[in-house]
Structures are given as structure tokens and as C-alpha cells.
Coordinates of C-alpha atoms in Angstrom, one line a residue:
Chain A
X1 CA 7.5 39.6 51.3
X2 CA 8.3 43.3 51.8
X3 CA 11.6 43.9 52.3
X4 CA 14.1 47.4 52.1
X5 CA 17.3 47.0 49.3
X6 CA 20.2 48.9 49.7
X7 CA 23.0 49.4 46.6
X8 CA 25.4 49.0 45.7
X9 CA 26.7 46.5 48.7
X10 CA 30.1 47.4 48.5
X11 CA 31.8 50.4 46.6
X12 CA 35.0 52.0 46.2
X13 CA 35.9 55.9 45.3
X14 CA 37.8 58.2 45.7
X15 CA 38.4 61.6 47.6
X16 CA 36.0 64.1 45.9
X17 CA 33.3 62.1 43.9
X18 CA 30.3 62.3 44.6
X19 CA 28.7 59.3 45.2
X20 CA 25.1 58.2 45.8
X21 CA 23.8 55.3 47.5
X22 CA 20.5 53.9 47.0
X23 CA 17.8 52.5 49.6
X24 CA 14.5 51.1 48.6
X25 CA 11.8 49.7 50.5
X26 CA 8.3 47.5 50.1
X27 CA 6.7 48.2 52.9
X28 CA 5.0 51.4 52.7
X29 CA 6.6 53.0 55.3
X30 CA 6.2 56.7 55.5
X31 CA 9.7 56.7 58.1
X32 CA 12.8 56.5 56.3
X33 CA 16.5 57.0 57.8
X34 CA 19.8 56.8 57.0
X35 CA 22.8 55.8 59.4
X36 CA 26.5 55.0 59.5
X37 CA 28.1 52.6 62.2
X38 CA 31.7 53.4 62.8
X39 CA 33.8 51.5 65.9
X40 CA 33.6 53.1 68.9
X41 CA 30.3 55.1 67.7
X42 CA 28.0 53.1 67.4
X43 CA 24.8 54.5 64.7
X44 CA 24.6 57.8 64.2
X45 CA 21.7 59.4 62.0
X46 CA 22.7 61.0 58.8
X47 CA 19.1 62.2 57.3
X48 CA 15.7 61.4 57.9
X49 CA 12.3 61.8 56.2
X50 CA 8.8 61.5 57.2
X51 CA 6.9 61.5 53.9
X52 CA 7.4 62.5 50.2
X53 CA 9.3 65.5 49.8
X54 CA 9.9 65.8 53.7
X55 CA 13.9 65.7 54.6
X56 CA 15.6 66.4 58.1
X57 CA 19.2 66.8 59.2
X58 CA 20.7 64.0 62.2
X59 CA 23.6 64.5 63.7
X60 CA 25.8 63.7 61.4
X61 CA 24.3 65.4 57.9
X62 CA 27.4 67.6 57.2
X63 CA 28.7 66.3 53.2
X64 CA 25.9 64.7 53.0
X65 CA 22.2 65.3 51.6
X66 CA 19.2 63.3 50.9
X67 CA 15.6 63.4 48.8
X68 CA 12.7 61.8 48.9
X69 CA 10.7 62.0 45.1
X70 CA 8.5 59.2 46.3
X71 CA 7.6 56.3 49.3
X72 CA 9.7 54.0 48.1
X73 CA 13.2 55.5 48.1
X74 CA 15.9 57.7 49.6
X75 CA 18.7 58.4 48.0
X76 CA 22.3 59.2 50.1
X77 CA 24.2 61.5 48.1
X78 CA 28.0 62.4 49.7
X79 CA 28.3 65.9 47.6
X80 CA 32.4 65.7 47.7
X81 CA 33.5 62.4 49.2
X82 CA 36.0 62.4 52.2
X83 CA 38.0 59.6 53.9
X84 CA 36.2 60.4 56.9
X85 CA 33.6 59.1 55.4
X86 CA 34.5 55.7 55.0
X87 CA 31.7 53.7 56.9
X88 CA 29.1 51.2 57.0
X89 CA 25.7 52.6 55.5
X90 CA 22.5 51.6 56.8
X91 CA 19.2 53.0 55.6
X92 CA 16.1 51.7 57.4
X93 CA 12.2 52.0 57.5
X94 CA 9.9 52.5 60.4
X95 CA 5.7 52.0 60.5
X96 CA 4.3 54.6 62.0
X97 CA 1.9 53.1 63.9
X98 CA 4.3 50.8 66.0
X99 CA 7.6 52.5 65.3
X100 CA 8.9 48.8 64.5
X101 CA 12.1 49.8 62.7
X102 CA 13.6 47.9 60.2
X103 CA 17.2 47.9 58.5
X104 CA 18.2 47.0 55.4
X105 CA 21.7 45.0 54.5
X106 CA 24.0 47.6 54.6
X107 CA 26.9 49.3 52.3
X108 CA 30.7 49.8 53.3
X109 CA 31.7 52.4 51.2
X110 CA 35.8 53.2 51.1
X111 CA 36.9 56.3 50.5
X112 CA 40.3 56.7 48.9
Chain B
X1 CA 21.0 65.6 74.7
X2 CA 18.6 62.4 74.4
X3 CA 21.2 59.6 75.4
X4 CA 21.0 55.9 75.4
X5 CA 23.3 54.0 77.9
X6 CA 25.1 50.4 77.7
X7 CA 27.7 48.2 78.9
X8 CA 29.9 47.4 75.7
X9 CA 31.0 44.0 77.3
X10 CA 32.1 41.8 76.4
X11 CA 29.3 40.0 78.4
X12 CA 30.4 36.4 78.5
X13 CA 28.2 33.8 79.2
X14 CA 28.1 29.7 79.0
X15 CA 25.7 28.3 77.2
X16 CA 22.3 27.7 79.1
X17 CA 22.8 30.4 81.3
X18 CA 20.9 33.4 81.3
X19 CA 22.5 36.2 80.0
X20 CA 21.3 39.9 81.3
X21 CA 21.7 42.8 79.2
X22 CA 20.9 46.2 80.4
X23 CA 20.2 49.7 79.2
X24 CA 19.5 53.4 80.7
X25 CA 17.7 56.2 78.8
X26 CA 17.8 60.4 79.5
X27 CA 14.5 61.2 78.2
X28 CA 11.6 60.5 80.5
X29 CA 9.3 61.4 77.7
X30 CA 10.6 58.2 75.4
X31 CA 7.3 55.4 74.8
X32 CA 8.7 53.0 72.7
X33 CA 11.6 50.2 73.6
X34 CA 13.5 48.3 71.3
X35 CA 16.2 45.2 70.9
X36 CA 18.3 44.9 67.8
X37 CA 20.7 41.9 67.5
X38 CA 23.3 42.3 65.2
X39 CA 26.2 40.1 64.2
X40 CA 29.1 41.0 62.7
X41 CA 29.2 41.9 58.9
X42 CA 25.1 42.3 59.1
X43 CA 22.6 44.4 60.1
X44 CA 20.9 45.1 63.2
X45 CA 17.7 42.8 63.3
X46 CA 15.1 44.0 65.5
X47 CA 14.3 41.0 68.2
X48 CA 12.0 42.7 70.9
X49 CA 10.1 45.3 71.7
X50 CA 8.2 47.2 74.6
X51 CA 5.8 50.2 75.4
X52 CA 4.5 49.4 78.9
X53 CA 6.1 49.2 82.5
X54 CA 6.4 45.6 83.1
X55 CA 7.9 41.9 81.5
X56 CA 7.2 40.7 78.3
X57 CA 8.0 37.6 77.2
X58 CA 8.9 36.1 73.2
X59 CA 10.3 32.6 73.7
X60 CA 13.8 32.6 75.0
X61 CA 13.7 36.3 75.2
X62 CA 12.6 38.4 78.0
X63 CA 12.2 42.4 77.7
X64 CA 11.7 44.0 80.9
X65 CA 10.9 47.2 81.2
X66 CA 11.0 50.3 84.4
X67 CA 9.7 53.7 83.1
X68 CA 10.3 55.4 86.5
X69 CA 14.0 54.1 86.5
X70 CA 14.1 54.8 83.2
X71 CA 16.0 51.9 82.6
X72 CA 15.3 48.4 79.8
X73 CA 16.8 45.2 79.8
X74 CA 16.7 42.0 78.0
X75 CA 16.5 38.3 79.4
X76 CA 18.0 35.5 77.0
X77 CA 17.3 32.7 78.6
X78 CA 18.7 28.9 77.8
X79 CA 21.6 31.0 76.1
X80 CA 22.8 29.5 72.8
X81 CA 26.2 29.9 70.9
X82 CA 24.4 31.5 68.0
X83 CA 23.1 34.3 70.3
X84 CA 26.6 35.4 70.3
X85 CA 26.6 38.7 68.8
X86 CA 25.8 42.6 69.5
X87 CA 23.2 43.8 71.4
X88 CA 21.3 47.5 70.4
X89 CA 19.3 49.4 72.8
X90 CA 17.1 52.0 70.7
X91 CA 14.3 54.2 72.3
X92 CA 11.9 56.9 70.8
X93 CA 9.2 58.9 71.9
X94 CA 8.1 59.0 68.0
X95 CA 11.5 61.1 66.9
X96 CA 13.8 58.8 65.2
X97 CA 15.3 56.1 67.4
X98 CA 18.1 56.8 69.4
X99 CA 20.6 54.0 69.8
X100 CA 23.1 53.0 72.7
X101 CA 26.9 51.8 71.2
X102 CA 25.5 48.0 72.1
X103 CA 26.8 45.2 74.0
X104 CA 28.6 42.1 72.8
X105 CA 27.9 39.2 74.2
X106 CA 29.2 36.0 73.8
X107 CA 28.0 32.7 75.0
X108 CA 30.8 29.9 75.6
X109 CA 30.1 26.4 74.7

């Protein structure tokens, strides 16, 4: 079954790092996006890409940046980690042709 | 500023009611409709969806949608304990999805 991966599930760090977060996904989706949920805001959009090689800012991109070498994957890379950035990841696929939208599990990341 | 309106609840409910969840949208030009349920700790799972004016219907669940009010909502009828959770509102007119903050509902056994 196709599915969309997301590690690590849980990680830990600390002020400064940087940190990546991968997100992979079997169903050939050209759409891929990254969110945090935070209380009280609900998802926000960090990055989003269209196709290979295709990035685009959300509303939340500042500290964070993304690439996309191939269908399959997006990286989230947090340049300089921050405590505001402790969150909930979510990185999701969409088809294009029904814009059916799928999630994957999730990461909490802490930031130190 | 393409917004996405919801009631954050709680929305409580006993079970085998019907429980009524709504949701109001800024842009007129958005085409596509969409339900997530998500309960605590997990991710949002995508349970409906809608592109015409209208009701459509997927078991227990009920997606009705009013394009000229712009405004979606979702029907669960014979409500069940396990449909206790969070309930997303996401719309797009084929930019990325824009989502409402939810609302919780919880159904009372």
C-alpha cells in the first residue's frame, strides 16, 4: 500500500543545531507540504513543493528551508534551531488530480 | 488573506445524536472541500470530501456544501464515542489547502 513516512518520530536538540527531518512518500504525488500544529494555531504551512526541484515559502518558512532532489522526499531542515520551534511536524502529500491530501504520522521535535 | 472559519467547541454530543459541524471560507474562488478527523497524539485523517453545491453522503457522514454562502459542514449521524476527536475544515482552489483551528467534539455515552 502507498503510504508517506516521516522520521525520526520523536527527537530532542538543542538551541542552535540544525536539524533535519525527513518525509517520504509512495504515492507518486507531485504535491508535497510541510506543516506544524501548535495549540491555539492550528496548521500552519512551512514549505511546499510542486515537483522536483520546485520549493515555495508558507507562512511560516522563516528558520526553516526545504529541497526536493526527487518525487519521493522532502527534507525539513531548521538552519539554527530555536525554542520557538518546538512543534508537531506534519509533512503531507496531495494528488493533483483530486487534491485528496494525505498526512503522514507526525514528529514532535523539542527544542532545548 | 484566504481564511478558514470554525467553532473550536467543545461540541458535545450523546451518543446517537447527530452532531453538526460547521465551517466558513473567505475565498469565493476555492473548488475543493475537505474533512480531516484527527485525534489526539495522531494525525489529521482525511474523512470527506466535496466540489459541488449540494449533500453528499459516505455512511454515517454527511458533507453538505453552499458555494454562494460560502460556507461547509459535516453531518455525523448515529454519533459514536469513537468519533470523539477534532474536526479540520481545509479548502483550496488548487493552492495548498488552507485549514480552520478545528472543532472538538465529543460524544457522551
Amino acid at each position: 500500500d502507498a503510504e508517506i513516512t516521516q522520521s525520526p518520530r520523536h527527537k530532542i536538540t538543542e538551541t542552535g543545531r540544525q536539524v533535519t527531518l525527513a518525509c517520504h512518500q509512495t504515492w507518486n504525488h507531485n504535491n508535497m507540504f510541510w506543516y506544524r500544529q501548535d495549540l491555539g494555531h492550528g496548521l500552519r504551512l512551512i514549505h511546499y513543493s510542486y515537483g522536483v526541484q520546485d520549493t515555495n515559502k508558507g507562512e511560516v518558512s522563516d528558520g526553516y528551508s526545504v529541497s526536493r532532489s526527487n518525487t519521493e522526499d522532502l527534507p525539513l531542515t531548521l538552519e539554527s534551531a530555536a525554542s520557538s520551534q518546538t512543534s508537531v511536524y506534519f509533512c503531507a502529500s496531495r494528488s493533483s488530480g483530486t487534491n485528496e491530501q494525505f498526512f503522514g504520522p507526525g514528529t514532535r521535535l523539542t527544542v532545548l | 488573506q484566504k481564511e478558514v472559519e470554525q467553532n473550536s467547541g467543545p461540541l458535545s454530543v450523546p451518543e446517537g445524536a447527530i452532531a453538526s459541524l460547521n465551517c466558513t471560507y473567505s475565498d469565493r474562488g476555492s473548488q475543493s472541500f475537505f474533512w480531516y478527523r484527527q485525534y489526539s497524539g495522531k494525525s489529521p485523517e482525511l474523512i470527506m470530501f466535496i466540489y459541488s453545491n449540494g449533500d453528499k453522503e459516505d455512511g454515517r457522514f454527511t458533507a453538505q456544501l453552499n458555494k454562494a454562502s460560502q460556507y461547509v459542514s459535516l453531518l455525523i449521524r448515529d454519533s459514536q464515542p469513537s468519533d470523539s476527536a477534532t474536526y479540520l475544515c481545509a479548502v483550496t482552489g488548487n493552492t495548498p489547502l488552507v485549514f480552520g483551528k478545528g472543532t472538538r467534539l465529543s460524544v457522551i455515552a
